[in-house]
Amino acid sequence: MKTGNLLFIGIVVGLVLFGFFEFLGLDPRYGGIISAVIVGTLIGTKIGKGSEKYAFFSIFTYNLIGWILVFLFTSDGKLALQYGGIALSALIGFALIMVCFYSIIGSFGAFVASNLSRNKQDEGL
């Protein structure tokens, strides 16, 4: 499978998981960690060696899209956008820190998954 297609699939799966956890009302921190691990593992097993940067990019992208949609279409986001200033800066800063945190977790998941899949392939030889 081409890397571009896999990145697109990772972004779509991440957005679906992001929406699913948001719909269930799960805490966004836990939902973000779970979805980052799932997407990172998916990318790590499919790409193999060097998949960490692709997982980081994919997770960063879908989290950024998801948080922008949350800010635009929820009442809390609209309230924060309405007040602007310090509240908006704090929320955007928090969201960017969490997006980077999730991306690092997903990258680590991709690293572990690629190493485990490579070890299984080596045992088969």
PDB file of C-alpha atoms in Angstrom:
ATOM      1  CA  MET A   1       0.000   0.000   0.000  1.00  0.00           C
ATOM      2  CA  LYS A   2       1.331   3.446  -0.843  1.00  0.00           C
ATOM      3  CA  THR A   3       2.348   5.686   2.014  1.00  0.00           C
ATOM      4  CA  GLY A   4       0.078   8.520   0.850  1.00  0.00           C
ATOM      5  CA  ASN A   5      -2.955   6.258   0.900  1.00  0.00           C
ATOM      6  CA  LEU A   6      -2.028   4.950   4.323  1.00  0.00           C
ATOM      7  CA  LEU A   7      -1.650   8.485   5.685  1.00  0.00           C
ATOM      8  CA  PHE A   8      -5.092   9.350   4.333  1.00  0.00           C
ATOM      9  CA  ILE A   9      -6.538   6.204   5.906  1.00  0.00           C
ATOM     10  CA  GLY A  10      -4.821   7.074   9.205  1.00  0.00           C
ATOM     11  CA  ILE A  11      -6.304  10.573   9.141  1.00  0.00           C
ATOM     12  CA  VAL A  12      -9.793   9.258   8.352  1.00  0.00           C
ATOM     13  CA  VAL A  13      -9.608   6.544  11.030  1.00  0.00           C
ATOM     14  CA  GLY A  14      -8.370   9.140  13.515  1.00  0.00           C
ATOM     15  CA  LEU A  15     -11.194  11.538  12.695  1.00  0.00           C
ATOM     16  CA  VAL A  16     -13.747   8.745  13.041  1.00  0.00           C
ATOM     17  CA  LEU A  17     -12.302   7.761  16.417  1.00  0.00           C
ATOM     18  CA  PHE A  18     -12.121  11.428  17.472  1.00  0.00           C
ATOM     19  CA  GLY A  19     -15.810  11.895  16.592  1.00  0.00           C
ATOM     20  CA  PHE A  20     -16.786   8.590  18.184  1.00  0.00           C
ATOM     21  CA  PHE A  21     -15.113   9.446  21.496  1.00  0.00           C
ATOM     22  CA  GLU A  22     -16.572  12.959  21.362  1.00  0.00           C
ATOM     23  CA  PHE A  23     -20.039  11.457  20.729  1.00  0.00           C
ATOM     24  CA  LEU A  24     -19.654   9.077  23.667  1.00  0.00           C
ATOM     25  CA  GLY A  25     -18.665  11.972  25.900  1.00  0.00           C
ATOM     26  CA  LEU A  26     -15.358  10.348  26.820  1.00  0.00           C
ATOM     27  CA  ASP A  27     -12.752  12.683  28.239  1.00  0.00           C
ATOM     28  CA  PRO A  28     -10.813  14.074  25.248  1.00  0.00           C
ATOM     29  CA  ARG A  29      -7.489  13.255  26.901  1.00  0.00           C
ATOM     30  CA  TYR A  30      -8.248   9.551  27.148  1.00  0.00           C
ATOM     31  CA  GLY A  31      -9.923   9.409  23.755  1.00  0.00           C
ATOM     32  CA  GLY A  32      -6.946  11.159  22.179  1.00  0.00           C
ATOM     33  CA  ILE A  33      -4.470   8.759  23.739  1.00  0.00           C
ATOM     34  CA  ILE A  34      -6.478   5.695  22.711  1.00  0.00           C
ATOM     35  CA  SER A  35      -6.953   6.888  19.138  1.00  0.00           C
ATOM     36  CA  ALA A  36      -3.264   7.905  18.851  1.00  0.00           C
ATOM     37  CA  VAL A  37      -2.175   4.428  19.911  1.00  0.00           C
ATOM     38  CA  ILE A  38      -4.615   2.771  17.489  1.00  0.00           C
ATOM     39  CA  VAL A  39      -3.597   4.914  14.507  1.00  0.00           C
ATOM     40  CA  GLY A  40       0.112   4.674  15.396  1.00  0.00           C
ATOM     41  CA  THR A  41      -0.105   0.892  15.609  1.00  0.00           C
ATOM     42  CA  LEU A  42      -1.964   0.715  12.304  1.00  0.00           C
ATOM     43  CA  ILE A  43       0.637   2.833  10.529  1.00  0.00           C
ATOM     44  CA  GLY A  44       3.555   1.086  12.249  1.00  0.00           C
ATOM     45  CA  THR A  45       2.454  -2.377  11.179  1.00  0.00           C
ATOM     46  CA  LYS A  46       1.696  -1.379   7.594  1.00  0.00           C
ATOM     47  CA  ILE A  47       4.727   0.807   6.826  1.00  0.00           C
ATOM     48  CA  GLY A  48       7.365  -0.851   8.988  1.00  0.00           C
ATOM     49  CA  LYS A  49      10.743   0.771   9.531  1.00  0.00           C
ATOM     50  CA  GLY A  50      10.680   4.573   9.631  1.00  0.00           C
ATOM     51  CA  SER A  51       6.939   4.805  10.251  1.00  0.00           C
ATOM     52  CA  GLU A  52       7.282   7.157  13.218  1.00  0.00           C
ATOM     53  CA  LYS A  53       7.347  10.353  11.169  1.00  0.00           C
ATOM     54  CA  TYR A  54       4.325   9.261   9.140  1.00  0.00           C
ATOM     55  CA  ALA A  55       2.403   8.420  12.307  1.00  0.00           C
ATOM     56  CA  PHE A  56       3.341  11.773  13.842  1.00  0.00           C
ATOM     57  CA  PHE A  57       2.147  13.649  10.746  1.00  0.00           C
ATOM     58  CA  SER A  58      -1.088  11.675  10.467  1.00  0.00           C
ATOM     59  CA  ILE A  59      -1.998  12.018  14.146  1.00  0.00           C
ATOM     60  CA  PHE A  60      -1.051  15.697  14.206  1.00  0.00           C
ATOM     61  CA  THR A  61      -3.249  16.339  11.160  1.00  0.00           C
ATOM     62  CA  TYR A  62      -6.382  14.571  12.346  1.00  0.00           C
ATOM     63  CA  ASN A  63      -6.129  16.050  15.845  1.00  0.00           C
ATOM     64  CA  LEU A  64      -5.706  19.534  14.427  1.00  0.00           C
ATOM     65  CA  ILE A  65      -8.724  19.076  12.155  1.00  0.00           C
ATOM     66  CA  GLY A  66     -10.749  17.575  15.009  1.00  0.00           C
ATOM     67  CA  TRP A  67      -9.979  20.351  17.485  1.00  0.00           C
ATOM     68  CA  ILE A  68     -10.744  23.031  14.896  1.00  0.00           C
ATOM     69  CA  LEU A  69     -14.118  21.392  14.245  1.00  0.00           C
ATOM     70  CA  VAL A  70     -14.786  21.199  17.984  1.00  0.00           C
ATOM     71  CA  PHE A  71     -14.008  24.892  18.373  1.00  0.00           C
ATOM     72  CA  LEU A  72     -16.223  25.859  15.445  1.00  0.00           C
ATOM     73  CA  PHE A  73     -19.257  23.672  16.067  1.00  0.00           C
ATOM     74  CA  THR A  74     -19.659  23.323  19.839  1.00  0.00           C
ATOM     75  CA  SER A  75     -21.128  25.851  22.217  1.00  0.00           C
ATOM     76  CA  ASP A  76     -17.985  25.918  24.373  1.00  0.00           C
ATOM     77  CA  GLY A  77     -15.804  26.569  21.348  1.00  0.00           C
ATOM     78  CA  LYS A  78     -18.087  29.307  20.087  1.00  0.00           C
ATOM     79  CA  LEU A  79     -18.037  30.904  23.522  1.00  0.00           C
ATOM     80  CA  ALA A  80     -14.232  30.873  23.590  1.00  0.00           C
ATOM     81  CA  LEU A  81     -14.061  32.291  20.064  1.00  0.00           C
ATOM     82  CA  GLN A  82     -16.529  34.990  21.049  1.00  0.00           C
ATOM     83  CA  TYR A  83     -14.484  36.224  24.006  1.00  0.00           C
ATOM     84  CA  GLY A  84     -11.133  35.981  22.222  1.00  0.00           C
ATOM     85  CA  GLY A  85      -8.044  37.414  23.847  1.00  0.00           C
ATOM     86  CA  ILE A  86      -6.458  35.475  26.664  1.00  0.00           C
ATOM     87  CA  ALA A  87      -9.118  32.749  26.786  1.00  0.00           C
ATOM     88  CA  LEU A  88      -8.676  31.963  23.115  1.00  0.00           C
ATOM     89  CA  SER A  89      -4.884  31.993  23.396  1.00  0.00           C
ATOM     90  CA  ALA A  90      -4.999  29.639  26.362  1.00  0.00           C
ATOM     91  CA  LEU A  91      -7.333  27.215  24.599  1.00  0.00           C
ATOM     92  CA  ILE A  92      -5.312  27.221  21.380  1.00  0.00           C
ATOM     93  CA  GLY A  93      -2.097  26.714  23.354  1.00  0.00           C
ATOM     94  CA  PHE A  94      -3.623  23.846  25.315  1.00  0.00           C
ATOM     95  CA  ALA A  95      -4.938  22.238  22.138  1.00  0.00           C
ATOM     96  CA  LEU A  96      -1.559  22.482  20.399  1.00  0.00           C
ATOM     97  CA  ILE A  97       0.239  20.994  23.398  1.00  0.00           C
ATOM     98  CA  MET A  98      -2.230  18.105  23.495  1.00  0.00           C
ATOM     99  CA  VAL A  99      -1.952  17.565  19.722  1.00  0.00           C
ATOM    100  CA  CYS A 100       1.841  17.317  20.009  1.00  0.00           C
ATOM    101  CA  PHE A 101       1.497  15.032  23.034  1.00  0.00           C
ATOM    102  CA  TYR A 102      -0.861  12.701  21.157  1.00  0.00           C
ATOM    103  CA  SER A 103       1.428  12.717  18.141  1.00  0.00           C
ATOM    104  CA  ILE A 104       4.401  11.699  20.268  1.00  0.00           C
ATOM    105  CA  ILE A 105       2.393   8.880  21.849  1.00  0.00           C
ATOM    106  CA  GLY A 106       1.244   7.679  18.429  1.00  0.00           C
ATOM    107  CA  SER A 107       4.802   7.858  17.090  1.00  0.00           C
ATOM    108  CA  PHE A 108       5.971   5.698  19.947  1.00  0.00           C
ATOM    109  CA  GLY A 109       3.139   3.252  19.208  1.00  0.00           C
ATOM    110  CA  ALA A 110       4.220   3.122  15.562  1.00  0.00           C
ATOM    111  CA  PHE A 111       7.829   2.522  16.610  1.00  0.00           C
ATOM    112  CA  VAL A 112       6.853  -0.363  18.884  1.00  0.00           C
ATOM    113  CA  ALA A 113       4.491  -1.881  16.306  1.00  0.00           C
ATOM    114  CA  SER A 114       7.075  -1.694  13.507  1.00  0.00           C
ATOM    115  CA  ASN A 115       9.733  -3.303  15.701  1.00  0.00           C
ATOM    116  CA  LEU A 116       7.367  -6.069  16.786  1.00  0.00           C
ATOM    117  CA  SER A 117       6.272  -6.783  13.221  1.00  0.00           C
ATOM    118  CA  ARG A 118       9.886  -6.793  12.067  1.00  0.00           C
ATOM    119  CA  ASN A 119      10.817  -9.232  14.850  1.00  0.00           C
ATOM    120  CA  LYS A 120       7.972 -11.556  13.845  1.00  0.00           C
ATOM    121  CA  GLN A 121       9.178 -11.472  10.242  1.00  0.00           C
ATOM    122  CA  ASP A 122      12.730 -12.270  11.371  1.00  0.00           C
ATOM    123  CA  GLU A 123      11.522 -15.256  13.396  1.00  0.00           C
ATOM    124  CA  GLY A 124       9.741 -16.634  10.335  1.00  0.00           C
ATOM    125  CA  LEU A 125      12.988 -16.736   8.365  1.00  0.00           C
TER     126      LEU A 125
END
